[in-house]
XYZ file of C-alpha atoms in Angstrom:
586
model
C 167.299 111.626 64.443
C 164.643 112.868 62.370
C 166.995 112.933 59.123
C 167.104 108.706 59.881
C 163.240 108.925 59.734
C 163.690 110.517 55.809
C 166.341 108.696 54.815
C 164.382 105.112 56.029
C 161.295 106.332 53.731
C 163.528 107.634 50.545
C 165.309 104.362 50.778
C 161.507 102.392 51.471
C 160.810 103.580 47.963
C 163.350 102.409 46.267
C 161.730 99.182 47.663
C 163.987 98.824 50.439
C 162.213 96.783 53.245
C 164.215 96.249 56.272
C 166.262 99.177 58.165
C 169.030 98.924 60.367
C 169.237 101.216 63.178
C 170.103 102.306 66.953
C 168.654 103.977 69.656
C 166.285 106.409 69.192
C 167.101 106.992 65.675
C 165.772 103.034 65.569
C 162.388 104.405 67.792
C 161.654 107.035 65.585
C 162.062 105.281 62.337
C 160.246 102.036 63.190
C 156.832 104.390 64.623
C 157.272 106.512 60.993
C 155.653 102.979 59.390
C 153.941 99.893 60.334
C 155.059 98.728 57.125
C 158.887 98.920 57.767
C 160.548 96.228 59.715
C 163.463 97.906 61.939
C 166.066 95.646 63.355
C 167.520 97.883 66.288
C 171.817 97.541 66.991
C 171.285 96.721 70.670
C 173.519 98.539 73.085
C 174.980 95.858 75.253
C 176.586 96.546 78.709
C 180.326 95.511 77.159
C 179.759 98.056 74.536
C 178.883 101.416 77.486
C 181.984 99.975 79.552
C 184.028 99.859 76.596
C 183.661 103.493 76.146
C 183.908 104.292 79.351
C 187.242 103.229 79.905
C 188.589 104.369 77.467
C 187.172 108.004 78.888
C 189.269 107.472 82.156
C 192.169 108.543 80.278
C 189.245 112.794 80.857
C 188.805 112.042 83.912
C 187.386 110.235 86.617
C 183.710 111.755 86.258
C 181.860 110.344 83.687
C 177.923 111.563 82.920
C 176.342 108.826 80.539
C 173.240 110.769 78.616
C 171.080 108.231 76.748
C 167.461 107.489 76.295
C 165.987 105.784 79.622
C 165.240 102.375 77.482
C 169.251 102.290 76.401
C 170.697 102.632 79.925
C 168.577 100.927 82.182
C 169.914 98.418 84.403
C 173.588 100.498 84.079
C 173.784 101.774 87.350
C 174.070 98.799 89.334
C 177.539 97.668 87.223
C 179.109 101.760 88.373
C 179.723 99.668 91.675
C 182.146 97.811 90.000
C 184.353 100.154 88.435
C 187.082 102.104 89.585
C 184.816 104.993 88.090
C 182.665 107.678 89.501
C 178.945 107.292 86.824
C 176.132 109.125 87.188
C 173.163 108.286 84.193
C 171.452 110.586 82.708
C 168.590 109.398 81.218
C 166.552 111.047 78.321
C 163.045 110.790 77.189
C 162.602 113.017 74.143
C 165.101 115.105 72.881
C 164.168 118.012 73.616
C 165.621 117.237 77.088
C 169.510 116.865 75.662
C 169.949 120.936 75.818
C 168.973 120.496 78.899
C 170.622 117.823 80.490
C 174.043 118.512 78.620
C 173.907 121.386 81.048
C 172.876 119.895 83.501
C 175.818 117.318 83.822
C 178.053 120.249 83.283
C 177.090 121.823 86.165
C 177.824 118.486 88.080
C 181.220 118.401 87.412
C 181.353 116.281 84.697
C 184.774 115.891 82.972
C 183.149 113.811 80.377
C 180.099 112.710 78.739
C 179.422 109.352 76.877
C 176.324 108.842 74.948
C 174.760 108.505 70.990
C 175.807 110.533 68.283
C 173.003 113.465 68.415
C 174.113 114.341 72.639
C 178.103 114.558 71.008
C 176.743 117.670 68.606
C 175.062 119.295 71.981
C 178.931 118.226 74.103
C 180.762 120.260 71.448
C 179.215 122.933 71.064
C 179.329 123.853 74.913
C 183.240 122.326 74.732
C 182.638 119.209 76.651
C 184.323 116.416 76.074
C 182.261 113.245 74.747
C 182.999 109.628 73.828
C 180.791 108.344 71.473
C 178.886 104.548 72.815
C 180.301 102.144 69.588
C 178.211 99.409 69.071
C 180.770 96.053 69.058
C 181.517 94.400 65.118
C 179.163 91.214 67.135
C 176.145 93.343 67.375
C 176.199 94.806 64.439
C 177.001 91.277 63.025
C 174.199 89.829 65.063
C 171.421 92.720 64.019
C 172.226 92.195 60.521
C 172.179 88.781 60.501
C 168.419 89.067 62.044
C 167.941 91.720 59.308
C 168.516 89.119 56.914
C 166.560 86.688 58.170
C 163.403 88.879 58.508
C 163.555 89.507 54.485
C 163.688 86.129 53.276
C 160.527 85.481 55.653
C 159.368 88.783 54.343
C 159.269 87.810 50.749
C 157.888 84.250 52.036
C 155.685 85.887 53.220
C 154.273 88.118 50.141
C 155.514 84.491 47.490
C 152.097 83.465 49.754
C 149.901 86.845 49.970
C 150.500 86.805 46.117
C 149.525 83.467 45.973
C 146.625 83.857 47.400
C 145.415 86.884 45.296
C 146.145 85.599 42.635
C 143.444 82.640 43.418
C 141.520 84.576 45.683
C 141.544 87.036 41.849
C 141.118 84.123 39.763
C 138.281 81.680 41.551
C 135.459 80.771 39.737
C 133.525 81.390 42.702
C 132.665 84.586 44.689
C 134.039 84.693 47.740
C 134.240 86.872 51.020
C 135.684 86.671 54.459
C 134.233 87.947 57.561
C 135.525 88.024 60.874
C 133.188 86.873 63.888
C 131.165 90.833 63.962
C 130.438 90.034 60.380
C 133.375 93.035 59.151
C 134.117 91.791 56.008
C 137.819 91.192 55.612
C 137.877 89.866 51.895
C 135.499 90.216 49.078
C 137.128 89.235 45.912
C 136.414 90.470 42.301
C 133.814 88.055 41.039
C 131.729 88.932 44.362
C 131.994 92.428 43.732
C 130.695 91.092 39.706
C 127.875 89.774 41.088
C 127.132 91.678 43.594
C 127.821 94.825 41.770
C 129.423 96.056 44.778
C 132.717 97.272 44.803
C 135.516 96.016 47.448
C 136.371 99.060 48.822
C 133.396 100.050 49.750
C 132.359 96.336 51.344
C 135.872 95.661 52.725
C 135.769 96.720 56.884
C 131.280 97.022 56.634
C 129.184 94.788 58.343
C 128.340 92.274 55.761
C 124.130 92.645 57.480
C 124.398 95.970 55.977
C 125.246 95.588 52.545
C 124.511 91.563 52.165
C 121.366 90.610 54.458
C 120.940 87.090 52.989
C 124.424 85.970 53.001
C 123.570 85.439 57.013
C 126.529 83.589 58.688
C 125.413 83.904 62.567
C 123.668 79.977 62.334
C 127.665 79.171 61.088
C 129.385 80.898 63.967
C 126.804 79.400 66.998
C 127.235 75.876 65.517
C 130.649 75.725 63.917
C 129.591 73.524 61.305
C 129.632 73.632 57.804
C 126.474 75.882 55.351
C 127.046 73.862 52.442
C 124.720 74.618 48.850
C 122.259 76.670 49.410
C 119.934 79.253 46.995
C 120.034 82.527 47.201
C 118.722 85.393 45.161
C 121.379 88.389 44.604
C 120.341 91.208 41.869
C 117.814 88.494 40.157
C 120.395 85.981 39.988
C 119.740 82.757 41.265
C 123.359 81.757 43.160
C 125.053 78.589 45.177
C 126.313 79.460 47.986
C 128.747 77.193 50.502
C 128.891 78.903 54.191
C 132.251 77.586 56.497
C 133.532 78.368 59.388
C 136.921 79.504 60.009
C 139.277 77.954 62.792
C 142.482 79.565 63.956
C 144.031 76.876 67.134
C 140.430 74.836 67.147
C 138.677 78.572 67.954
C 136.019 79.910 65.333
C 137.520 83.647 64.305
C 135.176 84.407 61.322
C 132.823 82.835 58.188
C 134.708 82.030 54.271
C 131.466 82.596 51.926
C 131.948 81.186 48.293
C 129.195 81.977 46.084
C 128.480 81.133 42.045
C 125.928 81.740 39.904
C 124.404 78.605 38.953
C 124.406 79.142 34.877
C 128.056 79.635 35.324
C 128.009 76.237 37.128
C 126.008 74.703 34.810
C 127.468 76.228 31.511
C 130.932 75.127 33.214
C 128.965 71.353 34.185
C 128.767 71.364 30.408
C 131.935 71.785 29.465
C 133.433 69.792 31.339
C 130.647 66.904 30.289
C 130.927 67.451 26.546
C 134.923 67.321 27.811
C 134.845 63.524 29.153
C 132.386 62.376 27.597
C 131.994 64.141 23.532
C 134.962 62.302 22.191
C 133.824 60.781 18.441
C 130.210 62.106 19.061
C 130.652 64.843 16.814
C 127.737 65.437 13.634
C 129.702 65.544 10.488
C 126.562 67.017 7.587
C 125.148 69.859 7.513
C 122.534 71.076 5.507
C 125.034 71.957 3.067
C 125.612 68.510 2.436
C 122.559 67.272 1.734
C 122.022 66.296 -2.779
C 118.793 67.185 -4.411
C 116.863 69.621 -6.168
C 113.865 67.940 -5.987
C 110.441 69.759 -4.711
C 110.737 66.763 -2.482
C 113.772 67.502 -1.050
C 114.229 70.967 -0.676
C 110.803 71.310 1.299
C 112.411 68.669 3.910
C 115.616 70.666 3.775
C 113.417 73.922 4.418
C 111.129 72.464 7.069
C 114.321 70.782 8.745
C 116.130 74.073 9.115
C 113.316 75.776 10.334
C 113.404 72.865 12.952
C 116.596 73.323 13.834
C 115.706 76.482 14.925
C 114.043 75.601 18.349
C 114.533 73.292 21.157
C 112.044 70.864 20.484
C 111.388 67.168 20.106
C 111.965 66.172 16.632
C 110.425 62.400 15.103
C 111.580 61.444 11.470
C 109.613 59.479 9.250
C 111.163 57.979 6.440
C 111.768 54.154 4.749
C 115.380 52.421 5.139
C 117.932 54.299 3.728
C 116.436 57.650 2.810
C 118.952 59.997 4.875
C 117.188 59.984 8.708
C 120.197 60.320 10.279
C 122.136 63.080 8.021
C 119.141 65.143 8.526
C 119.487 64.941 12.060
C 122.975 66.034 11.546
C 122.516 68.496 10.056
C 119.269 69.774 12.245
C 121.524 69.550 15.177
C 124.838 72.178 13.498
C 122.000 73.835 12.302
C 121.174 74.785 16.203
C 122.589 76.492 19.373
C 123.337 73.069 20.334
C 125.743 72.383 17.468
C 129.308 73.249 20.403
C 127.635 70.080 22.415
C 127.928 66.373 21.413
C 125.648 64.710 18.958
C 125.333 60.792 20.111
C 122.930 58.571 17.943
C 121.776 54.770 18.647
C 120.415 52.267 16.463
C 117.039 51.042 19.257
C 117.334 48.133 17.120
C 120.685 46.909 17.376
C 120.437 46.032 21.294
C 118.788 43.837 23.176
C 116.598 45.039 26.123
C 118.923 45.500 29.138
C 121.986 46.627 27.115
C 119.779 49.473 24.932
C 119.006 50.493 28.457
C 122.869 50.269 30.002
C 123.849 52.419 26.905
C 120.841 55.037 27.275
C 121.044 55.836 31.131
C 124.421 53.937 32.034
C 125.382 52.267 35.362
C 127.244 51.930 38.278
C 129.867 49.545 39.060
C 128.301 46.033 39.808
C 124.773 46.846 39.089
C 124.754 43.235 37.056
C 126.528 40.921 35.706
C 129.496 41.921 32.942
C 129.158 45.594 34.159
C 132.657 47.446 34.271
C 133.081 47.612 38.273
C 133.632 51.482 37.676
C 130.139 51.624 36.631
C 129.866 53.859 33.132
C 128.172 57.583 32.003
C 125.048 56.693 29.917
C 124.383 58.292 26.825
C 121.443 60.615 28.367
C 124.736 62.081 29.982
C 127.274 61.549 27.547
C 124.469 64.126 25.580
C 124.096 67.157 27.903
C 123.801 70.453 26.372
C 124.184 68.612 22.860
C 121.550 66.182 20.889
C 120.223 62.800 21.067
C 119.043 61.018 17.881
C 116.865 57.979 18.365
C 117.359 55.297 15.176
C 114.828 53.495 15.003
C 113.252 53.981 17.972
C 110.039 51.857 16.932
C 111.987 48.327 18.154
C 112.411 49.403 21.789
C 110.303 47.755 23.915
C 107.820 49.216 26.309
C 109.762 48.839 29.571
C 112.574 51.096 27.799
C 109.157 52.943 25.837
C 108.614 53.891 29.750
C 111.703 54.462 31.023
C 112.784 56.302 28.563
C 109.410 58.429 29.351
C 110.173 59.415 33.360
C 113.687 60.715 31.824
C 111.956 63.198 29.244
C 109.251 63.699 31.706
C 111.610 64.382 34.979
C 114.901 65.917 32.759
C 116.991 63.791 34.786
C 118.650 60.210 34.318
C 119.101 57.807 37.069
C 121.779 55.297 36.189
C 121.240 51.369 36.477
C 121.232 49.610 40.306
C 122.185 54.017 41.802
C 119.665 55.857 43.368
C 121.090 59.289 42.598
C 120.125 61.306 39.537
C 121.607 63.816 36.919
C 120.212 66.456 35.842
C 120.164 66.484 31.697
C 119.879 68.873 28.952
C 119.047 66.922 26.011
C 117.642 67.263 22.467
C 115.488 64.175 22.015
C 115.427 63.235 17.675
C 113.810 60.076 17.070
C 113.638 58.173 14.105
C 112.105 55.341 12.443
C 110.675 53.372 9.368
C 107.588 51.986 10.941
C 104.303 53.739 11.142
C 104.389 55.043 14.693
C 100.668 55.926 14.869
C 99.958 52.755 13.759
C 101.470 50.731 16.081
C 100.192 53.381 18.875
C 96.931 52.252 18.194
C 97.863 48.619 18.182
C 99.200 48.982 22.200
C 102.731 48.650 20.345
C 103.898 51.774 21.612
C 102.951 53.720 24.147
C 100.884 56.870 23.175
C 102.752 58.954 26.020
C 105.851 58.558 24.589
C 104.698 59.240 20.511
C 103.163 62.410 21.766
C 106.477 63.406 23.351
C 108.133 62.298 20.452
C 106.723 63.461 18.045
C 106.435 67.566 19.220
C 108.045 68.350 15.765
C 107.325 66.173 12.577
C 109.632 65.430 8.924
C 108.570 63.415 7.117
C 111.909 61.869 4.595
C 110.480 60.756 1.079
C 112.084 57.650 -0.788
C 114.305 57.929 -3.607
C 111.424 56.677 -6.028
C 109.651 59.467 -5.114
C 111.989 62.168 -6.208
C 113.937 60.821 -9.405
C 115.042 63.526 -10.218
C 117.710 63.775 -8.020
C 119.045 60.246 -8.900
C 121.371 61.776 -11.039
C 123.229 63.965 -8.906
C 122.800 61.340 -6.466
C 124.937 59.248 -8.683
C 127.447 61.644 -10.198
C 128.493 62.371 -6.648
C 129.288 58.966 -5.445
C 131.005 58.459 -8.512
C 133.163 61.662 -7.718
C 133.452 60.475 -3.982
C 134.424 56.686 -5.245
C 136.319 57.792 -8.295
C 138.633 59.647 -6.736
C 139.139 57.470 -4.015
C 140.550 55.031 -6.585
C 141.980 58.133 -7.909
C 140.105 57.278 -11.414
C 138.298 59.806 -13.308
C 134.931 58.060 -14.639
C 131.611 59.534 -16.201
C 128.336 57.987 -16.937
C 126.699 57.979 -20.578
C 123.453 59.811 -20.642
C 121.572 56.477 -21.040
C 123.301 55.125 -18.493
C 122.554 58.084 -16.037
C 118.581 57.858 -17.883
C 118.566 53.632 -17.000
C 119.728 54.610 -13.144
C 116.420 57.261 -12.795
C 113.970 54.256 -14.562
C 115.189 51.928 -11.695
C 112.573 50.987 -8.635
C 115.075 52.004 -5.862
C 113.569 50.214 -2.669
C 117.184 50.411 -0.864
C 116.761 54.061 -1.527
C 120.101 56.836 -1.439
C 122.082 53.786 0.533
C 121.477 51.039 -2.935
C 122.046 53.750 -5.250
C 125.322 53.947 -3.404
C 126.066 50.470 -3.483
C 125.206 50.156 -7.115
C 127.953 52.689 -7.975
C 130.333 51.033 -6.211
C 129.638 48.111 -7.746
C 129.936 49.546 -11.017
C 133.373 51.285 -9.824
C 134.917 47.530 -8.759
C 133.984 45.633 -12.071
C 134.506 48.534 -15.092
C 137.467 48.067 -16.885
C 137.079 51.553 -19.102
C 136.570 54.697 -18.331
C 132.690 55.108 -19.240
C 130.034 54.053 -17.872
C 127.714 52.528 -20.234
C 123.742 50.730 -19.647
C 124.548 47.084 -19.848
C 126.879 47.640 -16.658
C 124.136 49.735 -15.428
C 121.645 47.190 -16.028
C 124.081 44.152 -15.073
C 124.496 45.354 -11.126
C 120.723 46.631 -10.819
C 119.319 43.223 -12.199
C 122.203 41.784 -9.193
C 121.145 44.017 -7.116
C 117.708 42.892 -7.515
C 118.318 39.657 -6.728
C 120.510 40.633 -3.623
C 117.190 42.855 -2.273
C 115.269 39.731 -2.366
C 117.272 37.417 -0.849
C 118.296 39.676 1.701
C 114.148 40.238 2.159
C 113.996 36.126 2.416
C 116.682 36.105 5.171
C 115.131 38.491 7.045
C 111.770 37.166 7.409
C 113.438 33.674 7.934
C 115.122 35.131 10.810
C 112.578 37.359 12.401
C 110.322 33.607 12.080
C 113.679 31.842 14.131
C 113.853 35.155 16.384
C 110.012 34.884 16.934
C 109.851 30.903 18.101
C 113.500 31.731 20.520
C 111.303 34.144 22.160
C 107.890 31.706 22.804
C 110.477 28.904 23.793
C 112.153 31.198 25.452
C 115.822 30.329 24.398
C 114.425 27.105 24.726
C 116.471 25.546 20.909
C 114.246 22.109 21.183
C 111.143 23.681 21.251
C 112.016 26.528 19.066
C 112.635 23.819 16.560
C 109.148 21.960 17.052
C 107.393 25.978 16.407
C 108.956 25.967 13.276
C 108.871 22.131 12.119
C 112.641 21.638 11.477
C 115.147 19.766 13.629
C 117.183 20.855 16.242
C 119.669 20.666 14.242
C 118.492 22.222 11.057
C 118.020 24.957 13.628
C 121.503 25.101 15.504
C 123.001 25.007 11.271
C 120.819 28.026 10.916
C 121.529 29.932 13.862
C 125.399 29.633 12.730
C 125.254 30.810 9.291
C 122.680 34.171 9.823
C 125.166 34.596 13.106
C 122.340 34.896 15.418
């Protein structure tokens, strides 16, 4: 019978998991390894009595020798047979020899039993008949073995899935039973606690991780969520949840995560959700100019990029404030985060506030029912560039200051705060310090924004950069038009002598206009002069239009939007005001 155990062990090494056997051999295989599944072919009453029936040919005195569980209760059926049957129960293999000799001494005509007993009976020349299992018993055992194999395969699939979930989860996961003995300790738990799973499983959690107090969860049968703990000088956020089986708490599952990793994942998720289109394309190498002023600005901006402090960029319109802001972002350690830009002068106060801070569904008339994330949330982990910051109203200034102080934002219409990690770069073409002195800009906000200051110089103060910029714009736009053009030396001199009130943007516009009207391949002085004069006329008209628009805007503010009162303030008729509003698209 021990040979059956050895054979099972050999087959198990080849991958077999379910064994079919009978009698004592089945019991020994079953005891050999708890992971083996053994299906026992049953000895039925029919099997025994069919064998006895065949044995009548040898005599009327039959001895049935078998292990006790196999023949229990069969003595009752001996009374209904025309045969003398004596049962000899066995408890172990060592008794076989003596029991067979006892049967011989009792004048037994034939012994009936298993194959091992047959070997001993043959040695003593005693007639013997092996109890054979019926085909039905064998088929039943085979079907049961198939069912067990299928169930084990399903269980193994579930176990492998469970193991993959544990091994590749972002959280550390520990499971303990009701006594506090650790039953599960996944790789992340090993990494964070610096304790090997082999040393942790089976031990009481209070011995190795006393911070993970779990008795309260067992006593209250309620989860304990978002608890902050310190493990190996690292802060983790921990959740403890009761484990229930048949509505009874049998243990606790603890999951925890390094707060830093959690913040990194949150930042990555926010970038994925919000950063579409919020990308800085310009770098310091893209800034054109060799003048001392521009090189000093670039050098200072490179130094600023290495810090995480707020930056205030001062400069006239068209000096490249956003180009520098993008370059600073790309030169910083936030370059993988979003770059979000907003012109504070382009939006009314309420819209500006909702754009900056976001809003919940139905927060105000016209608000999306889904709500919207504000630009602070969108810029999390990156840079928020606020252009024309000097145009922001005092109310919005106060709310912006609070966000910068608290480093958290609350959407319009909500009472929940969201932590943010954003670097602020602001810019203005107005004398912000003077506005502070005039009480038109909050001093506390000014000092929050003006930690580092970068001043950009107008093009008229760095004439030596005009030629390089003009040739850059010419090449850029001529290539798009598939034309090969060049400036004459006199044309370039004409450009350098011009006073550029519109700065780089004005120069680019002039180059584009020249390309649109040029017939030949060389740009001479005449066409440059013509477009510079047109540009000057346009600038004057634009300034007058802007002044007129500003007058109308102030009148409407004073009259609280009432056109009749605004017209009286301006000294014009209501119809004239309406026409000017329509023409200026106000």
